[in-house]
C-alpha cells in the first residue's frame, strides 16, 4: 500500500520521569514499578531490557506545567499522579547511556523555557556522552500553568509560539552546525594546539525573540544536531514539523484518522520539497500481549482492576480545556465540539468521535486508565494488528505506551519482537553508528545536506 | 588555633567537563586522560576512584562564556583548551551517581541564565537520582561573553547580579522547602491516592526579577535544597555567602591571605547570627605527591615539560581584565593595581603580591600551567603542609586541583589519604546519609531550621 509496507518497524518505549504517564492508576498494580522513577537502577535496568529487545529508542515525554482544568485545580492531578510529580527527564539519559550501546534517547524539551546557547550546549553534551544517540522532541508547550510557572502572565498565542520556535531553531542550528568545523579539534600534542581558532567561529544571531553572540561551547558531537522529533498536529504544528522534523510522533487517534493525517503529512512534505518517506512517522500504541489471546484478555482484566478511568478523564480535561467535572454522567458535552479544545492532538481525536461525548461514554473508553483502544492478544494477533496499522496508516513505527512497567516492555520484547522478526518486519540486530544512522542509514550521522538546519553550515552559506 | 584544628579534613576533587581546567597544557602529558571528558566510562571510573579514596565529593566547575581578554579574542582559549570547549557538567552526575553510593557532587550552575522553576526541578531530580548527594555551587557569573551568549548586550553590574541572586534564591527556596509537605506523598494503593492535595501548595513569588506561580513539580527529594556552595570573595559576594552558603569555596590565594579571609568570613558569619564554624570553608590546592620527596620533584619536572604557562597567563588575563599580550616581558603591569580587575578572587590575590607584576614574573609562577604554588613531596610532607594550611588558615578542607588526570587523584587517594588517616585527620569510612548529613552530622538531611532557606517552610512562616 505504501513504501513503508515492507520496512522493518521502528519501536520506541514511551516513558516519562513520573509515576502516572498515560495509563492512570496502574502504579497501584502489584507488579508495577513506576514509583521507582527516582531510582537510577530502575532506569538502567529498563534501558538494558529495551536494548536486549532491540528497541530503537526510549522516548521520554515531559511537561512543565500541571493539569488543572478538571475541577478547576490541580487536586485530581496530585491525587492520581497524573504526570505530577513530573521530574526532569534529561538526567536519566546519561545513566541509561552508560549501560547501553545502541539504544536511542528521544527527550522532550519545551524550547519556550530555554536559552538557546545553554540548551544547545546541554544537548551537545548529551550527544557526546551517549556516543551520538540523542534525539530531541521539540515542544513549544500549551499549558497555562507552565507559562505562569515561568513568570509569564499567560501562555503565548499558538502561532506566536511556533514563530518563536522558528527563531529558536535558527539559533541552535547555527550553534550546532556552523560554529565548529569538523576539523577544528586538532589535539596536537607536539604543537600544543587543542583547537584551531581559524576553524571555530562565533555565531551572531539576531532574531525577533532570541539573540546569540557566542561560540558554541562544545566541540562537534557525533550527530551535531540531535535527531529532531516533533509532535504537532495543528496546521501550524504540521508546518513546523514539515520544515524541521526528521521523525514525527502522532499521539494515537485511531487508525482511520491516523491514516488521513499521515497521508496529509506525506503530501505536505512533498509539497515542501522533502521526500515524503524521508521522515519517519510514529504513533503511540498500547499493547497487552500474552502467549495466548485468552491470557492476554485475562491480563487486561487484571490491569483494569487497578486502572483509574477518572484520572484519564482529568487528563483529557486538560487536553481539551473542558472541565468534565461539571457534567452529569449522561449529559451531552457540547463544548467539546467547538472552542475550548486546547490540544491539537486531541482536537483531531475529538473530531472523529461519531457521537456526542458524555462522561459515561468517555469513562467507558478509559478502562485501562487512558483514552486508548489497546491491541490485545497473542503475539501473532498483536503482530497482525501492528502491521495492519503500519501498512494501512503508513506509519513507520510505534511509541509503545507504558501500562504496567516494566513488564509491558519486557512482554513486548519477549513475545512480540520475535514474531515480528519471523515475519521479516523487525531487525535482528542493531546496525552500528549514531541514532540518525540507525534510523536513516550508514553515513548519515549528521543532518542531511537538504535539511533546513544544514543550510547554516559554512559550506552551504559562505556568508554565515 | 581554631575549632577546625582537630577535625577530619574535607576533600573534594576539583574538576570540570573540559580538557584544560586550571593546570594548562597537561592534557598533553602521555598519561593524562582529560581528552576523554566525553566518555562516560572515564567519569565513572574517576567516581569509583574517588569513592575508594573516601573523597567527600567531586566539585564540578563551570563557565558559560569564553576567556577573550588575552589578545582581544578567544583564540588563545581555543588553542590551549583553556576551559574551552566546556561542556555541561550536570549530565555527568547521574552517570557517576549510578556507580557510587557515598560520593557527593557539587555542581556549579550560574543562576543568571536559569528559570527558577525548571532549575529547581532539575536540581531536585538530581538529588533524587543521587540519593541526596547533590550540592550546588551558586554562581552569578562575570564574563561579558556569557552575557552576550545569552542575548544581553552586556553583563549586569556586580551588585545587581547579587541582588538578582537574592531574588532567585527566594524563589527556589520556596519551591524546594514550601511546596510539598514531608507527608504529601501517600502512595496509598488501596485508596488510590498518590499525593494528598492538602499537603501540596502553589508557590506565588513576585520578586523584582523573578515571578513564579506554580507547584514544585517534584516530590520532596532527600535533601530538598541541595547543599549550598558559594565562592564569592568580593564584599557583596561575602555578604551573599554569609547569608546562604553552607560551604564556602575559596580559590587559593596563598596561606596568609586565605587565613585573613577565613577569619573575616567567620567573623561575618558570627555577626550575621550564624555559628562561625557551622560553615565549611574549603580552598583549592594543588598537590604533587610521590613515595619520596625526590620522586615528587621528579614528577613536577616531568609535568612541567608539558605545561603551558602562556595559557595560564591567558586565563589570568580574563580573570583580571588585563590583556597581558600588550606588555613586554619585563614591563611593569600597572593596570593590575587598580581598575580593570574583574574577578573578585583574583583581585584579592593581586592585592597580595609584594611587587609589581611583569609578564616574566607571572610566567615564572605558572610553571605547571596554573597560578598555583603546589604542595610537592612525600605523603608525610604533603600531609604536614595540608594540616598546616588547615590549622593556620582555619580551612576545613580542600578542593584538589586536577593536574595530570586521573593519576593526580589516584596518587592522592593511594598516598596521602592513608597518611592523613594515620594522623587521625581523615575519615576511615563514610557515614551513612545524605551529603548534608555527611558534612554536618546525622539527622541533618535538610537545611537546618536556622538557615535562611528554612524560613520559607510553612511551619516557620504560616502565612506562606
CSV table of N, CA, C and O in Angstrom, one decimal, chain A residues 17 19 27-28 37-38 40 44 62-64 74-75 78-81 84-88 91 94 98 113 115 117-118 121-122 125 128-129 148-151 153 180 188-189 192-195 197 202 211 213-215 217-219 308, chain B residues 19 27-28 37-38 40 44 62-64 66 74-75 78-81 84-88 91 94 98 113 115 117-118 121-122 125 128-129 148-151 153 180 188-189 192-195 197 200 202 211 213-215 217-219 308:
chain,number,residue,atom,x,y,z
A,17,UNK,N,9.4,10.6,33.2
A,17,UNK,CA,10.0,10.6,34.6
A,17,UNK,C,8.9,10.9,35.6
A,17,UNK,O,9.0,12.0,36.2
A,19,UNK,N,5.2,9.1,37.9
A,19,UNK,CA,4.5,7.9,38.4
A,19,UNK,C,3.4,7.5,37.4
A,19,UNK,O,3.3,6.3,37.0
A,27,UNK,N,0.0,2.4,38.5
A,27,UNK,CA,1.0,2.4,39.5
A,27,UNK,C,0.6,1.6,40.7
A,27,UNK,O,1.5,1.2,41.5
A,28,UNK,N,-0.7,1.3,40.9
A,28,UNK,CA,-1.2,0.6,42.0
A,28,UNK,C,-1.0,-1.0,41.8
A,28,UNK,O,-1.3,-1.7,42.7
A,37,UNK,N,10.7,5.7,40.0
A,37,UNK,CA,11.3,6.6,39.0
A,37,UNK,C,12.4,7.5,39.5
A,37,UNK,O,13.1,8.1,38.7
A,38,UNK,N,12.6,7.5,40.8
A,38,UNK,CA,13.8,8.2,41.3
A,38,UNK,C,15.0,7.3,41.6
A,38,UNK,O,16.0,7.8,42.1
A,40,UNK,N,17.9,5.3,40.0
A,40,UNK,CA,18.7,5.1,38.8
A,40,UNK,C,18.7,3.7,38.4
A,40,UNK,O,18.7,3.4,37.2
A,44,UNK,N,18.2,2.1,34.6
A,44,UNK,CA,19.3,1.4,33.9
A,44,UNK,C,18.8,0.0,33.6
A,44,UNK,O,19.1,-0.5,32.5
A,62,UNK,N,7.6,14.9,28.5
A,62,UNK,CA,7.8,15.8,29.6
A,62,UNK,C,6.7,16.8,29.5
A,62,UNK,O,6.0,17.1,28.4
A,63,UNK,N,6.4,17.5,30.6
A,63,UNK,CA,5.5,18.6,30.7
A,63,UNK,C,6.0,19.5,31.8
A,63,UNK,O,6.6,19.0,32.8
A,64,UNK,N,5.9,20.8,31.7
A,64,UNK,CA,6.5,21.7,32.7
A,64,UNK,C,5.4,22.4,33.4
A,64,UNK,O,5.7,23.3,34.2
A,74,UNK,N,-5.4,21.6,40.5
A,74,UNK,CA,-4.5,20.5,40.3
A,74,UNK,C,-4.8,19.3,41.2
A,74,UNK,O,-3.9,18.4,41.3
A,75,UNK,N,-5.8,19.4,42.0
A,75,UNK,CA,-6.1,18.4,43.0
A,75,UNK,C,-6.1,17.0,42.4
A,75,UNK,O,-5.5,16.0,42.9
A,78,UNK,N,-2.7,15.7,41.4
A,78,UNK,CA,-1.9,15.3,42.5
A,78,UNK,C,-2.4,13.9,43.1
A,78,UNK,O,-1.6,13.0,43.4
A,79,UNK,N,-3.7,13.8,43.2
A,79,UNK,CA,-4.3,12.7,43.9
A,79,UNK,C,-4.0,11.4,43.1
A,79,UNK,O,-3.7,10.4,43.6
A,80,UNK,N,-4.1,11.5,41.7
A,80,UNK,CA,-4.0,10.3,40.9
A,80,UNK,C,-2.6,10.3,40.2
A,80,UNK,O,-2.4,9.5,39.3
A,81,UNK,N,-1.7,11.2,40.6
A,81,UNK,CA,-0.3,11.2,40.0
A,81,UNK,C,-0.4,11.3,38.5
A,81,UNK,O,0.2,10.5,37.7
A,84,UNK,N,2.2,14.2,37.5
A,84,UNK,CA,2.6,15.0,38.6
A,84,UNK,C,2.7,14.2,39.9
A,84,UNK,O,1.7,13.6,40.3
A,85,UNK,N,3.9,14.2,40.5
A,85,UNK,CA,5.1,14.9,40.2
A,85,UNK,C,5.6,14.5,38.8
A,85,UNK,O,5.4,13.3,38.4
A,86,UNK,N,6.3,15.4,38.2
A,86,UNK,CA,7.0,15.1,36.9
A,86,UNK,C,8.4,15.7,37.0
A,86,UNK,O,8.6,16.9,37.1
A,87,UNK,N,9.3,14.7,37.0
A,87,UNK,CA,10.7,15.1,37.2
A,87,UNK,C,11.4,15.3,35.9
A,87,UNK,O,11.0,14.8,34.8
A,88,UNK,N,12.6,15.9,35.9
A,88,UNK,CA,13.3,16.3,34.7
A,88,UNK,C,13.8,15.0,34.0
A,88,UNK,O,14.4,14.1,34.6
A,91,UNK,N,18.3,14.1,33.1
A,91,UNK,CA,19.3,13.4,33.8
A,91,UNK,C,19.2,11.9,33.7
A,91,UNK,O,20.1,11.2,34.1
A,94,UNK,N,22.1,10.1,30.7
A,94,UNK,CA,23.5,9.7,30.9
A,94,UNK,C,23.5,8.4,31.7
A,94,UNK,O,24.4,7.5,31.4
A,98,UNK,N,25.0,4.9,29.9
A,98,UNK,CA,26.2,4.3,30.5
A,98,UNK,C,26.1,2.8,30.4
A,98,UNK,O,27.1,2.1,30.5
A,113,UNK,N,11.1,27.6,27.4
A,113,UNK,CA,11.7,28.0,28.6
A,113,UNK,C,13.2,27.8,28.6
A,113,UNK,O,13.9,27.8,29.7
A,115,UNK,N,17.2,28.9,27.1
A,115,UNK,CA,18.1,29.8,26.5
A,115,UNK,C,18.8,29.1,25.4
A,115,UNK,O,19.5,28.1,25.7
A,117,UNK,N,21.6,29.2,23.8
A,117,UNK,CA,23.1,28.9,23.9
A,117,UNK,C,23.3,27.8,24.9
A,117,UNK,O,24.1,26.8,24.6
A,118,UNK,N,22.7,27.8,26.0
A,118,UNK,CA,22.9,26.8,27.0
A,118,UNK,C,22.2,25.5,26.7
A,118,UNK,O,22.6,24.4,27.1
A,121,UNK,N,24.3,23.6,24.3
A,121,UNK,CA,25.4,23.0,25.0
A,121,UNK,C,24.9,21.7,25.7
A,121,UNK,O,25.6,20.7,25.7
A,122,UNK,N,23.8,21.8,26.4
A,122,UNK,CA,23.3,20.6,27.1
A,122,UNK,C,23.0,19.5,26.1
A,122,UNK,O,23.4,18.3,26.4
A,125,UNK,N,26.3,18.1,24.9
A,125,UNK,CA,27.0,17.3,25.9
A,125,UNK,C,26.3,15.9,26.0
A,125,UNK,O,27.0,14.9,26.0
A,128,UNK,N,27.4,13.8,23.0
A,128,UNK,CA,28.7,13.3,23.2
A,128,UNK,C,28.7,12.1,24.2
A,128,UNK,O,29.3,11.1,23.9
A,129,UNK,N,28.1,12.3,25.3
A,129,UNK,CA,28.2,11.3,26.4
A,129,UNK,C,27.5,10.0,25.9
A,129,UNK,O,27.8,8.9,26.4
A,148,UNK,N,2.7,30.4,33.7
A,148,UNK,CA,2.7,31.1,35.0
A,148,UNK,C,3.9,30.6,35.8
A,148,UNK,O,4.5,31.5,36.5
A,149,UNK,N,4.3,29.4,35.7
A,149,UNK,CA,5.5,28.9,36.5
A,149,UNK,C,6.7,29.6,36.0
A,149,UNK,O,7.6,29.9,36.8
A,150,UNK,N,6.7,30.0,34.7
A,150,UNK,CA,7.9,30.7,34.2
A,150,UNK,C,7.8,32.2,34.3
A,150,UNK,O,8.7,32.9,33.8
A,151,UNK,N,6.8,32.7,35.0
A,151,UNK,CA,6.7,34.1,35.3
A,151,UNK,C,6.0,34.9,34.3
A,151,UNK,O,5.9,36.1,34.4
A,153,UNK,N,2.5,36.1,32.5
A,153,UNK,CA,1.1,36.2,33.0
A,153,UNK,C,0.2,35.2,32.3
A,153,UNK,O,-0.7,34.7,32.9
A,180,UNK,N,31.7,25.2,14.9
A,180,UNK,CA,33.0,24.4,14.9
A,180,UNK,C,33.0,23.6,13.6
A,180,UNK,O,32.1,22.8,13.3
A,188,UNK,N,46.7,18.5,19.0
A,188,UNK,CA,48.1,18.3,18.5
A,188,UNK,C,49.0,18.5,19.7
A,188,UNK,O,49.3,19.6,20.1
A,189,UNK,N,49.5,17.4,20.2
A,189,UNK,CA,50.3,17.4,21.4
A,189,UNK,C,51.6,18.1,21.2
A,189,UNK,O,52.1,18.9,22.0
A,192,UNK,N,51.1,21.7,20.7
A,192,UNK,CA,50.4,22.3,21.9
A,192,UNK,C,49.2,23.0,21.5
A,192,UNK,O,48.8,24.0,22.1
A,193,UNK,N,48.5,22.6,20.4
A,193,UNK,CA,47.3,23.2,19.9
A,193,UNK,C,46.1,22.2,20.1
A,193,UNK,O,46.1,21.1,19.5
A,194,UNK,N,45.2,22.6,20.9
A,194,UNK,CA,44.0,21.8,21.0
A,194,UNK,C,43.0,22.0,19.9
A,194,UNK,O,42.7,21.2,19.1
A,195,UNK,N,42.6,23.3,19.7
A,195,UNK,CA,41.6,23.6,18.6
A,195,UNK,C,42.2,24.7,17.8
A,195,UNK,O,43.0,25.6,18.3
A,197,UNK,N,41.8,28.0,16.1
A,197,UNK,CA,40.9,29.2,16.1
A,197,UNK,C,40.3,29.5,14.7
A,197,UNK,O,39.2,30.0,14.7
A,202,UNK,N,32.3,32.5,15.8
A,202,UNK,CA,31.2,33.0,16.6
A,202,UNK,C,29.9,33.1,15.9
A,202,UNK,O,29.9,33.4,14.7
A,211,UNK,N,18.6,36.5,20.7
A,211,UNK,CA,19.9,37.0,20.3
A,211,UNK,C,20.9,36.1,20.9
A,211,UNK,O,20.9,35.8,22.0
A,213,UNK,N,25.3,35.9,20.6
A,213,UNK,CA,26.6,36.3,20.1
A,213,UNK,C,27.6,35.5,20.8
A,213,UNK,O,28.1,35.9,21.9
A,214,UNK,N,27.9,34.3,20.3
A,214,UNK,CA,28.8,33.4,21.0
A,214,UNK,C,29.3,32.3,20.2
A,214,UNK,O,28.7,31.9,19.1
A,215,UNK,N,30.4,31.7,20.6
A,215,UNK,CA,30.8,30.4,20.1
A,215,UNK,C,29.9,29.4,20.7
A,215,UNK,O,29.4,29.5,21.8
A,217,UNK,N,29.9,26.2,22.9
A,217,UNK,CA,30.9,25.9,23.9
A,217,UNK,C,31.4,24.5,23.8
A,217,UNK,O,32.3,24.1,24.5
A,218,UNK,N,30.7,23.7,23.0
A,218,UNK,CA,31.2,22.3,22.9
A,218,UNK,C,31.7,22.0,21.5
A,218,UNK,O,31.3,22.5,20.5
A,219,UNK,N,32.7,21.1,21.5
A,219,UNK,CA,33.3,20.7,20.2
A,219,UNK,C,32.2,19.8,19.5
A,219,UNK,O,31.3,19.3,20.2
A,308,UNK,N,-7.5,3.7,36.8
A,308,UNK,CA,-8.4,4.8,37.3
A,308,UNK,C,-8.9,5.6,36.1
A,308,UNK,O,-8.3,6.6,35.7
B,19,UNK,N,38.7,20.0,28.7
B,19,UNK,CA,40.1,19.5,28.5
B,19,UNK,C,41.1,20.2,29.4
B,19,UNK,O,41.8,19.5,30.1
B,27,UNK,N,47.1,18.4,29.4
B,27,UNK,CA,46.4,17.4,28.6
B,27,UNK,C,47.3,16.8,27.6
B,27,UNK,O,47.0,15.7,27.1
B,28,UNK,N,48.5,17.4,27.4
B,28,UNK,CA,49.5,16.8,26.5
B,28,UNK,C,50.3,15.7,27.1
B,28,UNK,O,51.1,15.0,26.5
B,37,UNK,N,36.9,13.5,28.2
B,37,UNK,CA,35.8,14.1,29.0
B,37,UNK,C,34.5,13.8,28.4
B,37,UNK,O,33.4,14.0,29.0
B,38,UNK,N,34.4,13.3,27.2
B,38,UNK,CA,33.1,13.0,26.5
B,38,UNK,C,32.8,11.5,26.7
B,38,UNK,O,31.8,11.0,26.2
B,40,UNK,N,31.7,8.6,29.0
B,40,UNK,CA,31.0,8.3,30.3
B,40,UNK,C,31.9,7.4,31.2
B,40,UNK,O,32.0,7.6,32.4
B,44,UNK,N,32.9,7.7,35.1
B,44,UNK,CA,32.5,6.6,36.1
B,44,UNK,C,33.7,6.0,36.8
B,44,UNK,O,33.7,5.8,38.0
B,62,UNK,N,32.3,25.3,36.4
B,62,UNK,CA,31.6,25.6,35.1
B,62,UNK,C,31.8,27.0,34.7
B,62,UNK,O,32.0,27.9,35.6
B,63,UNK,N,31.7,27.3,33.4
B,63,UNK,CA,31.7,28.7,33.0
B,63,UNK,C,30.9,28.7,31.7
B,63,UNK,O,30.9,27.7,31.0
B,64,UNK,N,30.1,29.7,31.5
B,64,UNK,CA,29.2,29.7,30.3
B,64,UNK,C,29.7,30.7,29.2
B,64,UNK,O,28.9,31.0,28.3
B,66,UNK,N,33.5,32.6,27.4
B,66,UNK,CA,34.9,32.2,27.0
B,66,UNK,C,35.8,33.3,27.5
B,66,UNK,O,35.4,34.4,27.8
B,74,UNK,N,39.2,35.1,21.6
B,74,UNK,CA,39.1,33.8,22.2
B,74,UNK,C,40.2,32.8,21.6
B,74,UNK,O,40.1,31.6,21.9
B,75,UNK,N,41.0,33.3,20.8
B,75,UNK,CA,42.0,32.4,20.1
B,75,UNK,C,42.9,31.6,21.0
B,75,UNK,O,43.1,30.4,20.9
B,78,UNK,N,40.9,28.8,22.7
B,78,UNK,CA,40.7,27.7,21.8
B,78,UNK,C,42.0,26.9,21.6
B,78,UNK,O,42.0,25.7,21.7
B,79,UNK,N,43.1,27.6,21.3
B,79,UNK,CA,44.3,27.0,21.0
B,79,UNK,C,44.8,26.1,22.2
B,79,UNK,O,45.3,25.0,22.0
B,80,UNK,N,44.7,26.6,23.4
B,80,UNK,CA,45.2,25.9,24.5
B,80,UNK,C,44.2,25.2,25.4
B,80,UNK,O,44.5,24.7,26.4
B,81,UNK,N,43.0,25.1,24.8
B,81,UNK,CA,41.9,24.5,25.6
B,81,UNK,C,41.7,25.0,27.0
B,81,UNK,O,41.6,24.3,27.9
B,84,UNK,N,37.8,25.7,27.3
B,84,UNK,CA,37.0,25.8,26.1
B,84,UNK,C,37.6,24.7,25.1
B,84,UNK,O,38.8,24.8,24.8
B,85,UNK,N,36.8,23.8,24.6
B,85,UNK,CA,35.4,23.6,24.9
B,85,UNK,C,35.1,23.4,26.4
B,85,UNK,O,35.9,22.8,27.1
B,86,UNK,N,33.9,23.8,26.8
B,86,UNK,CA,33.4,23.5,28.1
B,86,UNK,C,32.0,22.9,28.1
B,86,UNK,O,31.1,23.6,27.7
B,87,UNK,N,31.9,21.7,28.5
B,87,UNK,CA,30.6,21.0,28.3
B,87,UNK,C,29.8,21.1,29.6
B,87,UNK,O,30.3,21.3,30.6
B,88,UNK,N,28.5,20.8,29.4
B,88,UNK,CA,27.6,20.9,30.6
B,88,UNK,C,28.0,19.9,31.7
B,88,UNK,O,28.2,18.7,31.4
B,91,UNK,N,25.1,16.7,33.3
B,91,UNK,CA,24.8,15.3,32.8
B,91,UNK,C,25.8,14.3,33.3
B,91,UNK,O,25.6,13.1,33.3
B,94,UNK,N,24.4,12.0,37.0
B,94,UNK,CA,23.7,10.7,37.1
B,94,UNK,C,24.6,9.6,36.7
B,94,UNK,O,24.4,8.5,37.3
B,98,UNK,N,25.4,6.6,39.5
B,98,UNK,CA,25.0,5.2,39.3
B,98,UNK,C,26.0,4.2,39.8
B,98,UNK,O,25.7,3.1,40.0
B,113,UNK,N,21.3,32.5,34.2
B,113,UNK,CA,20.8,32.0,32.9
B,113,UNK,C,19.7,31.0,33.1
B,113,UNK,O,19.3,30.3,32.2
B,115,UNK,N,15.8,29.6,34.7
B,115,UNK,CA,14.5,29.9,35.1
B,115,UNK,C,14.3,29.2,36.4
B,115,UNK,O,14.5,28.0,36.5
B,117,UNK,N,11.9,27.9,38.2
B,117,UNK,CA,11.0,26.8,38.4
B,117,UNK,C,11.6,25.5,37.8
B,117,UNK,O,11.6,24.5,38.4
B,118,UNK,N,12.2,25.6,36.6
B,118,UNK,CA,12.8,24.5,35.9
B,118,UNK,C,14.2,24.1,36.5
B,118,UNK,O,14.6,23.0,36.6
B,121,UNK,N,13.5,22.2,39.6
B,121,UNK,CA,13.1,20.8,39.2
B,121,UNK,C,14.4,20.0,38.8
B,121,UNK,O,14.5,18.8,39.2
B,122,UNK,N,15.3,20.6,38.1
B,122,UNK,CA,16.5,19.8,37.7
B,122,UNK,C,17.3,19.4,38.9
B,122,UNK,O,17.7,18.3,39.0
B,125,UNK,N,15.6,16.7,40.8
B,125,UNK,CA,15.7,15.4,40.1
B,125,UNK,C,17.0,14.8,40.4
B,125,UNK,O,17.2,13.6,40.7
B,128,UNK,N,17.2,13.5,43.9
B,128,UNK,CA,16.5,12.2,44.0
B,128,UNK,C,17.4,11.1,43.4
B,128,UNK,O,17.7,10.0,44.0
B,129,UNK,N,17.9,11.3,42.2
B,129,UNK,CA,18.6,10.2,41.5
B,129,UNK,C,19.9,9.8,42.2
B,129,UNK,O,20.4,8.7,42.1
B,148,UNK,N,26.6,38.1,26.5
B,148,UNK,CA,26.3,38.2,25.1
B,148,UNK,C,25.8,36.9,24.5
B,148,UNK,O,24.9,36.9,23.7
B,149,UNK,N,26.3,35.8,25.0
B,149,UNK,CA,25.8,34.5,24.5
B,149,UNK,C,24.3,34.3,24.9
B,149,UNK,O,23.5,33.7,24.2
B,150,UNK,N,23.9,34.9,26.0
B,150,UNK,CA,22.5,34.8,26.5
B,150,UNK,C,21.6,35.9,25.9
B,150,UNK,O,20.5,36.1,26.3
B,151,UNK,N,22.2,36.7,25.0
B,151,UNK,CA,21.4,37.7,24.3
B,151,UNK,C,21.3,39.1,25.0
B,151,UNK,O,20.6,40.0,24.5
B,153,UNK,N,23.0,42.7,25.9
B,153,UNK,CA,24.1,43.5,25.3
B,153,UNK,C,25.3,43.5,26.2
B,153,UNK,O,26.4,43.6,25.7
B,180,UNK,N,5.8,21.2,48.9
B,180,UNK,CA,5.3,19.8,49.3
B,180,UNK,C,5.7,19.6,50.7
B,180,UNK,O,6.9,19.6,51.1
B,188,UNK,N,-0.9,5.6,48.4
B,188,UNK,CA,-1.9,4.8,49.1
B,188,UNK,C,-2.6,4.0,48.0
B,188,UNK,O,-3.5,4.4,47.3
B,189,UNK,N,-2.2,2.7,47.9
B,189,UNK,CA,-2.7,1.9,46.8
B,189,UNK,C,-4.2,1.6,47.0
B,189,UNK,O,-5.0,1.7,46.0
B,192,UNK,N,-6.2,4.6,46.3
B,192,UNK,CA,-5.9,5.2,45.0
B,192,UNK,C,-5.4,6.6,45.0
B,192,UNK,O,-5.7,7.4,44.1
B,193,UNK,N,-4.8,7.0,46.1
B,193,UNK,CA,-4.3,8.4,46.3
B,193,UNK,C,-2.7,8.3,46.2
B,193,UNK,O,-2.1,7.7,47.1
B,194,UNK,N,-2.2,9.1,45.3
B,194,UNK,CA,-0.7,9.2,45.3
B,194,UNK,C,-0.3,10.3,46.2
B,194,UNK,O,0.5,10.1,47.2
B,195,UNK,N,-0.7,11.5,45.9
B,195,UNK,CA,-0.3,12.6,46.8
B,195,UNK,C,-1.6,13.3,47.4
B,195,UNK,O,-2.7,13.3,46.7
B,197,UNK,N,-3.6,16.4,48.0
B,197,UNK,CA,-3.6,17.8,47.6
B,197,UNK,C,-3.5,18.8,48.7
B,197,UNK,O,-3.0,19.9,48.5
B,200,UNK,N,0.1,19.9,49.5
B,200,UNK,CA,0.9,20.5,48.4
B,200,UNK,C,0.4,21.8,48.1
B,200,UNK,O,-0.8,22.0,48.0
B,202,UNK,N,0.8,25.8,46.1
B,202,UNK,CA,1.4,26.5,45.0
B,202,UNK,C,2.3,27.7,45.6
B,202,UNK,O,1.9,28.3,46.6
B,211,UNK,N,9.3,36.0,38.8
B,211,UNK,CA,7.9,35.7,39.2
B,211,UNK,C,7.7,34.2,39.0
B,211,UNK,O,8.0,33.6,38.0
B,213,UNK,N,4.6,31.3,39.8
B,213,UNK,CA,3.2,31.0,40.3
B,213,UNK,C,3.0,29.5,39.9
B,213,UNK,O,2.5,29.2,38.8
B,214,UNK,N,3.4,28.6,40.8
B,214,UNK,CA,3.5,27.2,40.4
B,214,UNK,C,3.7,26.3,41.6
B,214,UNK,O,4.3,26.7,42.6
B,215,UNK,N,3.3,25.1,41.5
B,215,UNK,CA,3.7,24.0,42.4
B,215,UNK,C,5.2,23.7,42.0
B,215,UNK,O,5.5,23.8,40.8
B,217,UNK,N,7.4,20.8,40.8
B,217,UNK,CA,7.0,19.7,40.0
B,217,UNK,C,7.5,18.3,40.6
B,217,UNK,O,7.1,17.3,40.1
B,218,UNK,N,8.4,18.4,41.5
B,218,UNK,CA,8.9,17.2,42.1
B,218,UNK,C,8.5,17.0,43.5
B,218,UNK,O,8.4,17.9,44.3
B,219,UNK,N,8.3,15.7,43.9
B,219,UNK,CA,8.1,15.4,45.3
B,219,UNK,C,9.4,15.7,46.1
B,219,UNK,O,10.5,15.8,45.5
B,308,UNK,N,51.8,24.6,29.9
B,308,UNK,CA,51.8,25.8,29.1
B,308,UNK,C,51.5,27.0,29.9
B,308,UNK,O,50.4,27.5,30.0
